[in-house]
Short mmCIF file of C-alpha atoms in Angstrom, two decimals:
data_model
loop_
_atom_site.label_atom_id
_atom_site.label_comp_id
_atom_site.label_asym_id
_atom_site.label_seq_id
_atom_site.Cartn_x
_atom_site.Cartn_y
_atom_site.Cartn_z
CA UNK J 1 -161.77 117.43 1.45
CA UNK J 2 -165.77 116.97 1.23
CA UNK J 3 -167.67 115.81 4.32
CA UNK J 4 -169.68 113.72 2.18
CA UNK J 5 -168.17 110.04 2.46
CA UNK J 6 -171.52 108.28 1.41
CA UNK J 7 -169.51 106.87 -1.44
CA UNK J 8 -166.64 104.92 1.05
CA UNK J 9 -168.82 101.99 1.82
CA UNK J 10 -169.69 100.89 -1.60
CA UNK J 11 -166.15 101.72 -2.66
CA UNK J 12 -164.69 99.30 0.26
CA UNK J 13 -167.29 96.66 -0.35
CA UNK J 14 -166.15 96.78 -4.19
CA UNK J 15 -162.39 97.10 -3.81
CA UNK J 16 -161.57 94.79 -0.60
CA UNK J 17 -162.81 91.31 -1.43
CA UNK J 18 -162.36 90.31 2.30
CA UNK J 19 -165.08 92.96 3.23
CA UNK J 20 -167.73 90.71 1.45
CA UNK J 21 -166.18 87.24 2.46
CA UNK J 22 -166.36 88.38 6.33
CA UNK J 23 -169.77 89.80 5.76
CA UNK J 24 -168.68 93.60 7.26
CA UNK J 25 -171.21 96.04 6.82
CA UNK J 26 -170.73 99.80 7.25
CA UNK J 27 -172.55 102.24 9.32
CA UNK J 28 -172.19 106.01 9.44
CA UNK J 29 -168.88 107.19 7.74
CA UNK J 30 -167.33 110.71 7.86
CA UNK J 31 -164.06 112.08 7.27
CA UNK J 32 -163.22 111.70 10.96
CA UNK J 33 -164.75 108.42 12.08
CA UNK J 34 -166.47 105.31 10.67
CA UNK J 35 -168.39 102.33 11.88
CA UNK J 36 -168.08 98.91 10.64
CA UNK J 37 -170.15 95.80 11.90
CA UNK J 38 -169.28 92.25 11.71
CA UNK J 39 -171.98 89.41 12.15
CA UNK J 40 -171.84 86.50 14.46
CA UNK J 41 -170.93 83.84 12.19
CA UNK J 42 -170.13 80.30 13.51
CA UNK J 43 -167.15 79.72 11.15
CA UNK J 44 -165.57 82.86 12.31
CA UNK J 45 -165.59 81.76 15.96
CA UNK J 46 -162.42 80.78 17.98
CA UNK J 47 -162.30 77.75 20.44
CA UNK J 48 -163.80 79.79 23.18
CA UNK J 49 -166.78 80.62 21.09
CA UNK J 50 -166.17 84.36 20.42
CA UNK J 51 -165.01 86.02 16.88
CA UNK J 52 -161.41 84.89 16.17
CA UNK J 53 -158.75 87.21 17.04
CA UNK J 54 -157.90 87.64 13.13
CA UNK J 55 -161.48 88.52 12.34
CA UNK J 56 -161.61 91.14 15.38
CA UNK J 57 -158.41 92.69 14.09
CA UNK J 58 -160.04 92.64 10.37
CA UNK J 59 -163.02 94.36 11.31
CA UNK J 60 -161.06 97.08 13.17
CA UNK J 61 -158.54 97.64 10.55
CA UNK J 62 -161.38 97.72 8.07
CA UNK J 63 -163.01 100.66 9.95
CA UNK J 64 -159.70 102.33 9.95
CA UNK J 65 -159.32 101.79 6.47
CA UNK J 66 -162.88 103.41 5.67
CA UNK J 67 -162.05 106.82 7.82
CA UNK J 68 -158.51 106.78 6.09
CA UNK J 69 -160.37 106.57 2.70
CA UNK J 70 -163.02 109.16 3.51
CA UNK J 71 -160.50 111.47 4.80
CA UNK J 72 -157.81 111.34 2.17
CA UNK J 73 -159.61 109.69 -0.89
CA UNK J 74 -159.16 112.93 -2.70
CA UNK J 75 -155.36 112.22 -2.82
CA UNK J 76 -155.46 108.89 -4.45
CA UNK J 77 -154.16 110.69 -7.52
CA UNK J 78 -150.75 111.52 -5.99
CA UNK J 79 -150.72 109.31 -2.79
CA UNK J 80 -151.65 105.69 -1.63
CA UNK J 81 -153.05 105.24 2.02
CA UNK J 82 -151.13 102.29 3.52
CA UNK J 83 -151.14 100.97 7.01
CA UNK J 84 -147.47 101.18 8.49
CA UNK J 85 -148.22 99.36 11.90
CA UNK J 86 -150.96 98.68 14.23
CA UNK J 87 -151.62 97.19 17.76
CA UNK J 88 -154.42 95.57 19.50
CA UNK J 89 -155.49 94.88 22.94
CA UNK J 90 -158.18 92.26 23.66
CA UNK J 91 -160.01 93.63 26.74
CA UNK J 92 -162.66 90.91 27.15
CA UNK J 93 -164.02 87.87 25.35
CA UNK J 94 -166.40 89.30 22.60
CA UNK J 95 -169.79 87.58 22.05
CA UNK J 96 -172.15 88.26 19.27
CA UNK J 97 -171.95 90.58 16.55
CA UNK J 98 -169.20 93.22 16.50
CA UNK J 99 -169.09 97.04 16.03
CA UNK J 100 -165.79 98.92 15.52
CA UNK J 101 -165.68 102.69 15.73
CA UNK J 102 -162.51 104.22 14.08
CA UNK J 103 -161.90 107.75 14.89
CA UNK J 104 -158.97 109.69 12.98
CA UNK J 105 -156.81 111.06 15.86
CA UNK J 106 -155.25 113.92 13.90
CA UNK J 107 -156.59 116.59 11.88
CA UNK J 108 -156.89 115.59 8.30
CA UNK J 109 -155.63 119.43 7.21
CA UNK J 110 -152.59 118.58 9.19
CA UNK J 111 -151.86 115.49 7.31
CA UNK J 112 -152.38 117.17 4.20
CA UNK J 113 -150.05 120.00 4.93
CA UNK J 114 -147.34 117.65 5.53
CA UNK J 115 -147.99 115.70 2.14
CA UNK J 116 -148.19 119.19 0.30
CA UNK J 117 -144.76 120.12 2.06
CA UNK J 118 -143.34 116.90 0.30
CA UNK J 119 -143.26 114.96 3.79
CA UNK J 120 -144.56 111.48 4.03
CA UNK J 121 -147.10 111.84 6.70
CA UNK J 122 -148.29 109.34 9.07
CA UNK J 123 -151.56 109.66 11.20
CA UNK J 124 -153.16 107.32 13.75
CA UNK J 125 -156.67 105.73 13.82
CA UNK J 126 -158.10 104.73 17.11
CA UNK J 127 -160.53 101.91 16.93
CA UNK J 128 -162.72 100.71 19.80
CA UNK J 129 -164.68 97.11 19.15
CA UNK J 130 -167.88 96.49 21.13
CA UNK J 131 -169.92 93.17 21.22
CA UNK J 132 -173.45 92.53 20.92
CA UNK J 133 -174.14 93.64 24.52
CA UNK J 134 -172.37 97.09 23.95
CA UNK J 135 -169.57 95.94 25.86
CA UNK J 136 -165.93 97.16 24.96
CA UNK J 137 -163.83 94.00 23.85
CA UNK J 138 -160.79 95.33 21.82
CA UNK J 139 -158.89 98.55 21.41
CA UNK J 140 -156.64 99.25 18.56
CA UNK J 141 -154.52 101.89 17.08
CA UNK J 142 -153.63 101.66 13.32
CA UNK J 143 -150.87 103.98 11.90
CA UNK J 144 -151.31 104.97 8.44
CA UNK J 145 -149.22 106.97 5.81
CA UNK J 146 -150.03 108.61 2.59
CA UNK J 147 -147.16 107.30 0.29
CA UNK J 148 -146.75 109.66 -2.64
CA UNK J 149 -146.61 108.15 -6.00
CA UNK J 150 -143.46 108.52 -7.99
CA UNK J 151 -143.21 110.71 -10.89
#
């Protein structure tokens, strides 16, 4: 797997319409981590003035998808990355723009070795969301799989 993941932001923006709808922008993306930001938009706020829980989940899941694509994009000809499950914890009320930092919690080589051995691998991406003041507001874990294509 190449460490150059400069193509991922453009690919995500072009292939996932919600990214544009929500206004998500991408920061640094590598095969081990990704950063996505969500602007503070009044139409995405909840009843207490912060970003709606669904929007927080969305930017976190999107950041996890960016690192999954960066790490495993080279397998797209034989496997599709898919979310298996996720959990989210809201630590404090978020205010202002949100930054989601996603980190692959397992070495990509391990995941690839399982795929090569005929096992449908799972891997977890941890995500921390911070608000405009740099305070942690939300934590997520997103479990992905690489579903092999059927012959």
